[in-house]
PDB file of C-alpha atoms in Angstrom:
ATOM      1  CA  UNK A   2       6.675  -1.491   8.768  1.00 85.00           C
ATOM      2  CA  UNK A   3       4.659  -2.434  11.672  1.00 88.00           C
ATOM      3  CA  UNK A   4       6.623  -4.148  14.007  1.00 88.00           C
ATOM      4  CA  UNK A   5      10.088  -2.575  12.810  1.00 84.00           C
ATOM      5  CA  UNK A   6      10.877   0.968  13.400  1.00 78.00           C
ATOM      6  CA  UNK A   7      11.822   3.159  10.354  1.00 73.00           C
ATOM      7  CA  UNK A   8      15.795   4.026   9.967  1.00 66.00           C
ATOM      8  CA  UNK A   9      18.850   2.922  10.672  1.00 65.00           C
ATOM      9  CA  UNK A  10      19.550  -0.998  10.470  1.00 78.00           C
ATOM     10  CA  UNK A  11      16.722  -2.185  12.023  1.00 83.00           C
ATOM     11  CA  UNK A  12      15.001  -4.079   8.815  1.00 86.00           C
ATOM     12  CA  UNK A  13      18.467  -6.419   9.239  1.00 84.00           C
ATOM     13  CA  UNK A  14      18.326  -6.992  12.757  1.00 85.00           C
ATOM     14  CA  UNK A  15      14.248  -7.601  13.317  1.00 89.00           C
ATOM     15  CA  UNK A  16      13.627  -9.116   9.953  1.00 93.00           C
ATOM     16  CA  UNK A  17      12.174 -12.076  10.183  1.00 94.00           C
ATOM     17  CA  UNK A  18      12.478 -15.761   7.665  1.00 95.00           C
ATOM     18  CA  UNK A  19       8.582 -16.162   6.354  1.00 94.00           C
ATOM     19  CA  UNK A  20       8.857 -20.155   7.720  1.00 94.00           C
ATOM     20  CA  UNK A  21       9.240 -19.087  10.815  1.00 93.00           C
ATOM     21  CA  UNK A  22       7.815 -15.720  11.601  1.00 96.00           C
ATOM     22  CA  UNK A  23       6.155 -15.352  14.708  1.00 96.00           C
ATOM     23  CA  UNK A  24       4.706 -12.007  13.264  1.00 97.00           C
ATOM     24  CA  UNK A  25       2.854 -14.097  10.588  1.00 97.00           C
ATOM     25  CA  UNK A  26       1.681 -16.367  13.330  1.00 97.00           C
ATOM     26  CA  UNK A  27       0.382 -13.638  15.240  1.00 97.00           C
ATOM     27  CA  UNK A  28      -1.703 -12.547  11.946  1.00 98.00           C
ATOM     28  CA  UNK A  29      -2.839 -15.391  11.167  1.00 98.00           C
ATOM     29  CA  UNK A  30      -4.497 -16.732  14.639  1.00 98.00           C
ATOM     30  CA  UNK A  31      -5.878 -12.425  14.558  1.00 98.00           C
ATOM     31  CA  UNK A  32      -7.627 -13.019  11.452  1.00 98.00           C
ATOM     32  CA  UNK A  33      -9.049 -16.325  12.332  1.00 98.00           C
ATOM     33  CA  UNK A  34      -9.694 -15.310  16.244  1.00 98.00           C
ATOM     34  CA  UNK A  35     -11.632 -12.456  15.149  1.00 98.00           C
ATOM     35  CA  UNK A  36     -13.567 -14.111  12.011  1.00 98.00           C
ATOM     36  CA  UNK A  37     -12.096 -11.354  10.239  1.00 97.00           C
ATOM     37  CA  UNK A  38     -10.194 -10.380   6.190  1.00 98.00           C
ATOM     38  CA  UNK A  39      -6.840  -8.795   7.613  1.00 98.00           C
ATOM     39  CA  UNK A  40      -4.536  -7.286   5.435  1.00 98.00           C
ATOM     40  CA  UNK A  41      -1.203  -7.674   7.346  1.00 96.00           C
ATOM     41  CA  UNK A  42       0.450  -3.844   6.526  1.00 95.00           C
ATOM     42  CA  UNK A  43       4.254  -4.681   5.823  1.00 96.00           C
ATOM     43  CA  UNK A  44       6.878  -6.237   7.631  1.00 96.00           C
ATOM     44  CA  UNK A  45      10.856  -7.033   6.583  1.00 95.00           C
ATOM     45  CA  UNK A  46      11.490 -10.533   5.504  1.00 96.00           C
ATOM     46  CA  UNK A  47      14.621 -12.216   4.883  1.00 94.00           C
ATOM     47  CA  UNK A  48      14.992 -14.439   2.425  1.00 91.00           C
ATOM     48  CA  UNK A  49      17.853 -17.174   3.006  1.00 88.00           C
ATOM     49  CA  UNK A  50      17.350 -19.107  -0.415  1.00 86.00           C
ATOM     50  CA  UNK A  51      18.141 -15.438  -1.977  1.00 85.00           C
ATOM     51  CA  UNK A  52      21.276 -14.696  -0.224  1.00 84.00           C
ATOM     52  CA  UNK A  53      19.382 -13.597   3.019  1.00 83.00           C
ATOM     53  CA  UNK A  54      18.342 -10.724   1.101  1.00 93.00           C
ATOM     54  CA  UNK A  55      15.025  -8.458   3.095  1.00 93.00           C
ATOM     55  CA  UNK A  56      12.067  -7.239   1.453  1.00 96.00           C
ATOM     56  CA  UNK A  57       9.042  -5.321   2.349  1.00 96.00           C
ATOM     57  CA  UNK A  58       5.998  -7.651   2.427  1.00 97.00           C
ATOM     58  CA  UNK A  59       2.463  -7.410   2.860  1.00 98.00           C
ATOM     59  CA  UNK A  60       0.579 -10.691   3.748  1.00 98.00           C
ATOM     60  CA  UNK A  61      -3.744 -11.042   3.840  1.00 98.00           C
ATOM     61  CA  UNK A  62      -5.302 -13.385   5.734  1.00 98.00           C
ATOM     62  CA  UNK A  63      -8.820 -14.776   5.129  1.00 98.00           C
ATOM     63  CA  UNK A  64     -11.420 -15.285   8.243  1.00 97.00           C
ATOM     64  CA  UNK A  65     -10.008 -18.554   8.582  1.00 98.00           C
ATOM     65  CA  UNK A  66      -6.628 -17.576   9.084  1.00 98.00           C
ATOM     66  CA  UNK A  67      -5.320 -19.066   5.835  1.00 98.00           C
ATOM     67  CA  UNK A  68      -2.913 -16.758   3.803  1.00 97.00           C
ATOM     68  CA  UNK A  69      -4.478 -15.982   0.435  1.00 98.00           C
ATOM     69  CA  UNK A  70      -2.191 -12.815  -0.664  1.00 97.00           C
ATOM     70  CA  UNK A  71       1.579 -11.878  -0.594  1.00 97.00           C
ATOM     71  CA  UNK A  72       2.890  -8.874  -2.197  1.00 98.00           C
ATOM     72  CA  UNK A  73       6.549  -7.601  -1.944  1.00 97.00           C
ATOM     73  CA  UNK A  74       7.224  -3.667  -2.077  1.00 97.00           C
ATOM     74  CA  UNK A  75       7.798  -2.691  -5.913  1.00 97.00           C
ATOM     75  CA  UNK A  76       8.765   1.032  -5.518  1.00 95.00           C
ATOM     76  CA  UNK A  77      11.638   1.761  -3.108  1.00 93.00           C
ATOM     77  CA  UNK A  78      11.838   5.113  -1.202  1.00 88.00           C
ATOM     78  CA  UNK A  79      15.418   6.890  -2.316  1.00 87.00           C
ATOM     79  CA  UNK A  80      14.699  10.659  -1.755  1.00 82.00           C
ATOM     80  CA  UNK A  81      17.125  13.479  -0.602  1.00 85.00           C
ATOM     81  CA  UNK A  82      15.256  16.645   0.024  1.00 82.00           C
ATOM     82  CA  UNK A  83      18.221  19.068   1.477  1.00 83.00           C
ATOM     83  CA  UNK A  84      17.332  20.358   5.193  1.00 80.00           C
ATOM     84  CA  UNK A  85      14.405  18.507   5.553  1.00 79.00           C
ATOM     85  CA  UNK A  86      15.160  14.525   4.770  1.00 78.00           C
ATOM     86  CA  UNK A  87      17.322  11.958   2.736  1.00 81.00           C
ATOM     87  CA  UNK A  88      16.153   8.204   2.894  1.00 79.00           C
ATOM     88  CA  UNK A  89      17.601   5.246   1.032  1.00 85.00           C
ATOM     89  CA  UNK A  90      15.191   2.261   1.375  1.00 86.00           C
ATOM     90  CA  UNK A  91      17.611   0.422  -0.509  1.00 87.00           C
ATOM     91  CA  UNK A  92      20.665   0.362   1.527  1.00 86.00           C
ATOM     92  CA  UNK A  93      18.315  -2.305   3.024  1.00 88.00           C
ATOM     93  CA  UNK A  94      15.230  -3.429   1.018  1.00 92.00           C
ATOM     94  CA  UNK A  95      15.330  -5.108  -1.973  1.00 94.00           C
ATOM     95  CA  UNK A  96      12.343  -4.598  -3.984  1.00 95.00           C
ATOM     96  CA  UNK A  97       9.959  -7.184  -5.194  1.00 95.00           C
ATOM     97  CA  UNK A  98       9.557  -7.892  -9.612  1.00 94.00           C
ATOM     98  CA  UNK A  99       6.545  -8.608 -11.774  1.00 92.00           C
ATOM     99  CA  UNK A 100       5.218 -11.733  -9.895  1.00 91.00           C
ATOM    100  CA  UNK A 101       4.177  -9.337  -7.581  1.00 94.00           C
ATOM    101  CA  UNK A 102       2.754  -6.572 -10.177  1.00 92.00           C
ATOM    102  CA  UNK A 103      -0.610  -8.450 -10.266  1.00 93.00           C
ATOM    103  CA  UNK A 104      -0.974  -9.098  -6.595  1.00 96.00           C
ATOM    104  CA  UNK A 105      -4.796  -8.828  -5.444  1.00 98.00           C
ATOM    105  CA  UNK A 106      -6.714 -10.646  -2.829  1.00 98.00           C
ATOM    106  CA  UNK A 107     -10.424 -11.390  -2.704  1.00 98.00           C
ATOM    107  CA  UNK A 108     -12.804 -11.827   0.137  1.00 97.00           C
ATOM    108  CA  UNK A 109     -16.594 -12.669  -0.424  1.00 96.00           C
ATOM    109  CA  UNK A 110     -17.226  -8.470   0.138  1.00 95.00           C
ATOM    110  CA  UNK A 111     -14.429  -7.266  -2.570  1.00 97.00           C
ATOM    111  CA  UNK A 112     -11.452  -7.475  -4.668  1.00 98.00           C
ATOM    112  CA  UNK A 113      -8.492  -5.535  -3.035  1.00 98.00           C
ATOM    113  CA  UNK A 114      -5.341  -4.769  -4.916  1.00 98.00           C
ATOM    114  CA  UNK A 115      -1.926  -4.049  -2.957  1.00 98.00           C
ATOM    115  CA  UNK A 116       0.930  -1.360  -2.668  1.00 97.00           C
ATOM    116  CA  UNK A 117       2.885  -0.520  -0.066  1.00 97.00           C
ATOM    117  CA  UNK A 118       4.229   3.379   0.848  1.00 95.00           C
ATOM    118  CA  UNK A 119       5.693   4.755  -2.075  1.00 94.00           C
ATOM    119  CA  UNK A 120       4.113   2.919  -4.546  1.00 97.00           C
ATOM    120  CA  UNK A 121       1.244   5.206  -4.515  1.00 97.00           C
ATOM    121  CA  UNK A 122       3.507   7.445  -6.802  1.00 96.00           C
ATOM    122  CA  UNK A 123       3.205   4.749  -9.823  1.00 94.00           C
ATOM    123  CA  UNK A 124       0.136   5.461 -11.134  1.00 93.00           C
ATOM    124  CA  UNK A 125       0.931   2.260 -13.635  1.00 92.00           C
ATOM    125  CA  UNK A 126       0.738  -0.322 -10.928  1.00 95.00           C
ATOM    126  CA  UNK A 127      -2.694   0.805  -9.803  1.00 96.00           C
ATOM    127  CA  UNK A 128      -3.571   1.729 -13.181  1.00 93.00           C
ATOM    128  CA  UNK A 129      -2.851  -2.147 -14.190  1.00 93.00           C
ATOM    129  CA  UNK A 130      -4.437  -3.998 -11.240  1.00 96.00           C
ATOM    130  CA  UNK A 131      -7.597  -1.847 -11.954  1.00 95.00           C
ATOM    131  CA  UNK A 132      -7.296  -2.738 -15.664  1.00 91.00           C
ATOM    132  CA  UNK A 133      -6.355  -6.116 -15.547  1.00 93.00           C
ATOM    133  CA  UNK A 134      -7.878  -7.531 -12.180  1.00 96.00           C
ATOM    134  CA  UNK A 135     -10.720  -5.204 -11.858  1.00 95.00           C
ATOM    135  CA  UNK A 136     -10.099  -4.277  -8.329  1.00 97.00           C
ATOM    136  CA  UNK A 137     -12.853  -2.789  -6.483  1.00 97.00           C
ATOM    137  CA  UNK A 138     -10.056  -1.140  -3.845  1.00 98.00           C
ATOM    138  CA  UNK A 139      -6.986  -0.392  -3.490  1.00 98.00           C
ATOM    139  CA  UNK A 140      -5.199  -0.868   0.430  1.00 98.00           C
ATOM    140  CA  UNK A 141      -1.665   0.869   0.711  1.00 98.00           C
ATOM    141  CA  UNK A 142      -0.097   0.713   4.505  1.00 97.00           C
ATOM    142  CA  UNK A 143       2.278   3.584   4.249  1.00 96.00           C
ATOM    143  CA  UNK A 144       4.431   5.676   6.716  1.00 92.00           C
ATOM    144  CA  UNK A 145       5.158   9.264   4.831  1.00 92.00           C
ATOM    145  CA  UNK A 146       7.450  11.015   6.264  1.00 88.00           C
ATOM    146  CA  UNK A 147       6.255  14.550   7.368  1.00 89.00           C
ATOM    147  CA  UNK A 148       7.426  16.687   5.172  1.00 88.00           C
ATOM    148  CA  UNK A 149       6.032  14.515   2.123  1.00 90.00           C
ATOM    149  CA  UNK A 150       3.034  13.763   3.938  1.00 93.00           C
ATOM    150  CA  UNK A 151       2.385  17.650   4.496  1.00 93.00           C
ATOM    151  CA  UNK A 152       2.735  18.243   0.852  1.00 92.00           C
ATOM    152  CA  UNK A 153       1.360  15.056  -1.274  1.00 95.00           C
ATOM    153  CA  UNK A 154      -0.721  12.693   1.008  1.00 95.00           C
ATOM    154  CA  UNK A 155      -3.953  13.885   0.622  1.00 96.00           C
ATOM    155  CA  UNK A 156      -3.434  14.831  -3.100  1.00 96.00           C
ATOM    156  CA  UNK A 157      -1.877  10.920  -3.754  1.00 97.00           C
ATOM    157  CA  UNK A 158      -4.849   9.181  -2.244  1.00 97.00           C
ATOM    158  CA  UNK A 159      -7.580  11.042  -3.261  1.00 97.00           C
ATOM    159  CA  UNK A 160      -6.163  11.577  -6.991  1.00 96.00           C
ATOM    160  CA  UNK A 161      -5.296   7.753  -7.054  1.00 97.00           C
ATOM    161  CA  UNK A 162      -8.846   6.876  -6.087  1.00 97.00           C
ATOM    162  CA  UNK A 163     -10.391   9.045  -8.480  1.00 96.00           C
ATOM    163  CA  UNK A 164      -8.154   8.220 -11.789  1.00 94.00           C
ATOM    164  CA  UNK A 165      -8.946   4.117 -11.468  1.00 95.00           C
ATOM    165  CA  UNK A 166     -12.384   4.048 -10.026  1.00 95.00           C
ATOM    166  CA  UNK A 167     -11.780   2.771  -7.020  1.00 97.00           C
ATOM    167  CA  UNK A 168     -12.278   2.610  -3.084  1.00 98.00           C
ATOM    168  CA  UNK A 169      -9.004   3.719  -1.332  1.00 98.00           C
ATOM    169  CA  UNK A 170      -7.717   2.618   2.390  1.00 98.00           C
ATOM    170  CA  UNK A 171      -4.486   4.282   3.263  1.00 97.00           C
ATOM    171  CA  UNK A 172      -2.674   2.977   6.571  1.00 96.00           C
ATOM    172  CA  UNK A 173      -0.296   5.136   8.524  1.00 95.00           C
ATOM    173  CA  UNK A 174       1.280   4.582  12.126  1.00 92.00           C
ATOM    174  CA  UNK A 175       0.700   7.498  13.845  1.00 91.00           C
ATOM    175  CA  UNK A 176       4.046  10.277  14.818  1.00 88.00           C
ATOM    176  CA  UNK A 177       6.175   9.436  17.600  1.00 83.00           C
ATOM    177  CA  UNK A 178       6.166  12.380  19.363  1.00 81.00           C
ATOM    178  CA  UNK A 179       8.341  11.095  22.401  1.00 82.00           C
ATOM    179  CA  UNK A 180      11.462  10.582  20.118  1.00 80.00           C
ATOM    180  CA  UNK A 181      11.647  13.599  17.981  1.00 76.00           C
ATOM    181  CA  UNK A 182      14.690  12.985  16.847  1.00 76.00           C
ATOM    182  CA  UNK A 183      13.532   9.759  15.308  1.00 76.00           C
ATOM    183  CA  UNK A 184      11.753   9.171  11.839  1.00 77.00           C
ATOM    184  CA  UNK A 185       8.277  11.107  11.766  1.00 84.00           C
ATOM    185  CA  UNK A 186       5.499   9.940   9.895  1.00 90.00           C
ATOM    186  CA  UNK A 187       2.679  12.147   8.430  1.00 94.00           C
ATOM    187  CA  UNK A 188       0.249  10.000  10.046  1.00 95.00           C
ATOM    188  CA  UNK A 189      -3.751  10.480   8.477  1.00 96.00           C
ATOM    189  CA  UNK A 190      -5.050   6.929   7.640  1.00 97.00           C
ATOM    190  CA  UNK A 191      -8.620   7.543   5.776  1.00 97.00           C
ATOM    191  CA  UNK A 192     -10.632   5.713   3.183  1.00 98.00           C
ATOM    192  CA  UNK A 193     -11.645   7.958  -0.018  1.00 98.00           C
ATOM    193  CA  UNK A 194     -13.887   6.791  -2.328  1.00 97.00           C
ATOM    194  CA  UNK A 195     -13.633   6.327  -5.802  1.00 95.00           C
ATOM    195  CA  UNK A 196     -15.296   9.815  -6.753  1.00 95.00           C
ATOM    196  CA  UNK A 197     -11.899  11.308  -4.390  1.00 96.00           C
ATOM    197  CA  UNK A 198     -13.707  12.272  -1.589  1.00 96.00           C
ATOM    198  CA  UNK A 199     -12.688  11.417   1.723  1.00 97.00           C
ATOM    199  CA  UNK A 200     -15.003   8.798   3.641  1.00 97.00           C
ATOM    200  CA  UNK A 201     -13.507   8.856   6.749  1.00 97.00           C
ATOM    201  CA  UNK A 202      -9.929  10.035   8.331  1.00 97.00           C
ATOM    202  CA  UNK A 203      -7.707  10.078  11.419  1.00 97.00           C
ATOM    203  CA  UNK A 204      -5.599  12.485  12.648  1.00 96.00           C
ATOM    204  CA  UNK A 205      -1.397  11.931  13.704  1.00 93.00           C
ATOM    205  CA  UNK A 206      -2.303  10.264  16.613  1.00 94.00           C
ATOM    206  CA  UNK A 207      -3.205   6.948  17.690  1.00 93.00           C
ATOM    207  CA  UNK A 208      -6.689   5.605  17.119  1.00 95.00           C
ATOM    208  CA  UNK A 209      -8.848   3.324  15.182  1.00 96.00           C
ATOM    209  CA  UNK A 210     -10.834   4.343  12.173  1.00 96.00           C
ATOM    210  CA  UNK A 211     -13.982   2.124  11.124  1.00 95.00           C
ATOM    211  CA  UNK A 212     -16.629   2.941   8.262  1.00 94.00           C
ATOM    212  CA  UNK A 213     -19.109   1.680   5.540  1.00 95.00           C
ATOM    213  CA  UNK A 214     -18.345   2.270   1.924  1.00 95.00           C
ATOM    214  CA  UNK A 215     -20.528   1.695  -0.967  1.00 95.00           C
ATOM    215  CA  UNK A 216     -19.107  -0.143  -3.973  1.00 96.00           C
ATOM    216  CA  UNK A 217     -21.985   1.014  -6.027  1.00 95.00           C
ATOM    217  CA  UNK A 218     -20.927   3.583  -6.407  1.00 95.00           C
ATOM    218  CA  UNK A 219     -17.890   2.364  -8.739  1.00 95.00           C
ATOM    219  CA  UNK A 220     -20.495   1.031 -10.929  1.00 93.00           C
ATOM    220  CA  UNK A 221     -22.212   3.793 -11.050  1.00 94.00           C
ATOM    221  CA  UNK A 222     -19.191   6.423 -12.809  1.00 93.00           C
ATOM    222  CA  UNK A 223     -18.492   3.247 -14.629  1.00 90.00           C
ATOM    223  CA  UNK A 224     -22.030   3.708 -16.511  1.00 91.00           C
ATOM    224  CA  UNK A 225     -22.339   7.623 -16.064  1.00 91.00           C
ATOM    225  CA  UNK A 226     -18.465   8.807 -16.660  1.00 89.00           C
ATOM    226  CA  UNK A 227     -17.086   5.830 -19.096  1.00 87.00           C
ATOM    227  CA  UNK A 228     -13.402   6.953 -19.832  1.00 86.00           C
ATOM    228  CA  UNK A 229     -12.602   3.249 -19.500  1.00 82.00           C
ATOM    229  CA  UNK A 230     -14.327   3.154 -23.092  1.00 83.00           C
ATOM    230  CA  UNK A 231     -13.408   6.676 -24.192  1.00 87.00           C
ATOM    231  CA  UNK A 232      -9.334   5.811 -23.743  1.00 84.00           C
ATOM    232  CA  UNK A 233      -7.748   5.625 -26.749  1.00 84.00           C
ATOM    233  CA  UNK A 234      -5.180   2.990 -26.535  1.00 79.00           C
ATOM    234  CA  UNK A 235      -4.120   3.137 -29.634  1.00 83.00           C
ATOM    235  CA  UNK A 236      -2.320   7.090 -29.613  1.00 84.00           C
ATOM    236  CA  UNK A 237      -0.562   5.680 -25.997  1.00 77.00           C
ATOM    237  CA  UNK A 238       2.873   3.955 -26.816  1.00 69.00           C
ATOM    238  CA  UNK A 239       4.750   3.771 -24.566  1.00 63.00           C
ATOM    239  CA  UNK A 240       7.742   6.034 -26.413  1.00 58.00           C
ATOM    240  CA  UNK A 241      10.282   6.266 -23.158  1.00 58.00           C
ATOM    241  CA  UNK A 242      11.581   3.636 -20.557  1.00 60.00           C
ATOM    242  CA  UNK A 243      13.010   5.178 -18.053  1.00 56.00           C
TER     243      UNK A 243
END
């Protein structure tokens, strides 16, 4: 979330209904005013038709301010690392479903897949988007905690880009040093190319990242190291569902 603090019952208190969301209106206006294609992070949205359940939702807009994609987070962050962090996202948030699984945002420049934060840990999601939708880039608005970010943030963003031959864009809030007792995020927003190289990255303080990416790299890798052709799908039946 970028319009709502993490933790406690903030999502319940600050969630909006989609049809009259001030936040959605602001994002639409920004995209139109600045003539940009906007993937608007994620915000808490309540659904009055589903008992006011709250979802973690990312909206995308074209340069006319028209909403073109809507993705509800699929995987919820319920973890317990003794002495470091305990968090139960499912206490407030309801996960998305199969309708969200293949959400993409098409622009004149590239096709974007969308995930949210903890979704990056689940390879099947991005793999399906590459295989079924042939995405060029994968975008993850994310707020990794400081303990999990230290051990996995860099590894996950590079690994997902490399394994799936996509450019990966991951955007985090900055750390809130002024309130050390609140949820502290890892930071380090960045762009990774399909070789797994970090093209550009911020630190943990507030900042703006701007860079140019070369999507021809995706095509070069597909031609030079065509793992998609070599993969022996007949060997990889699903043997268990957990």
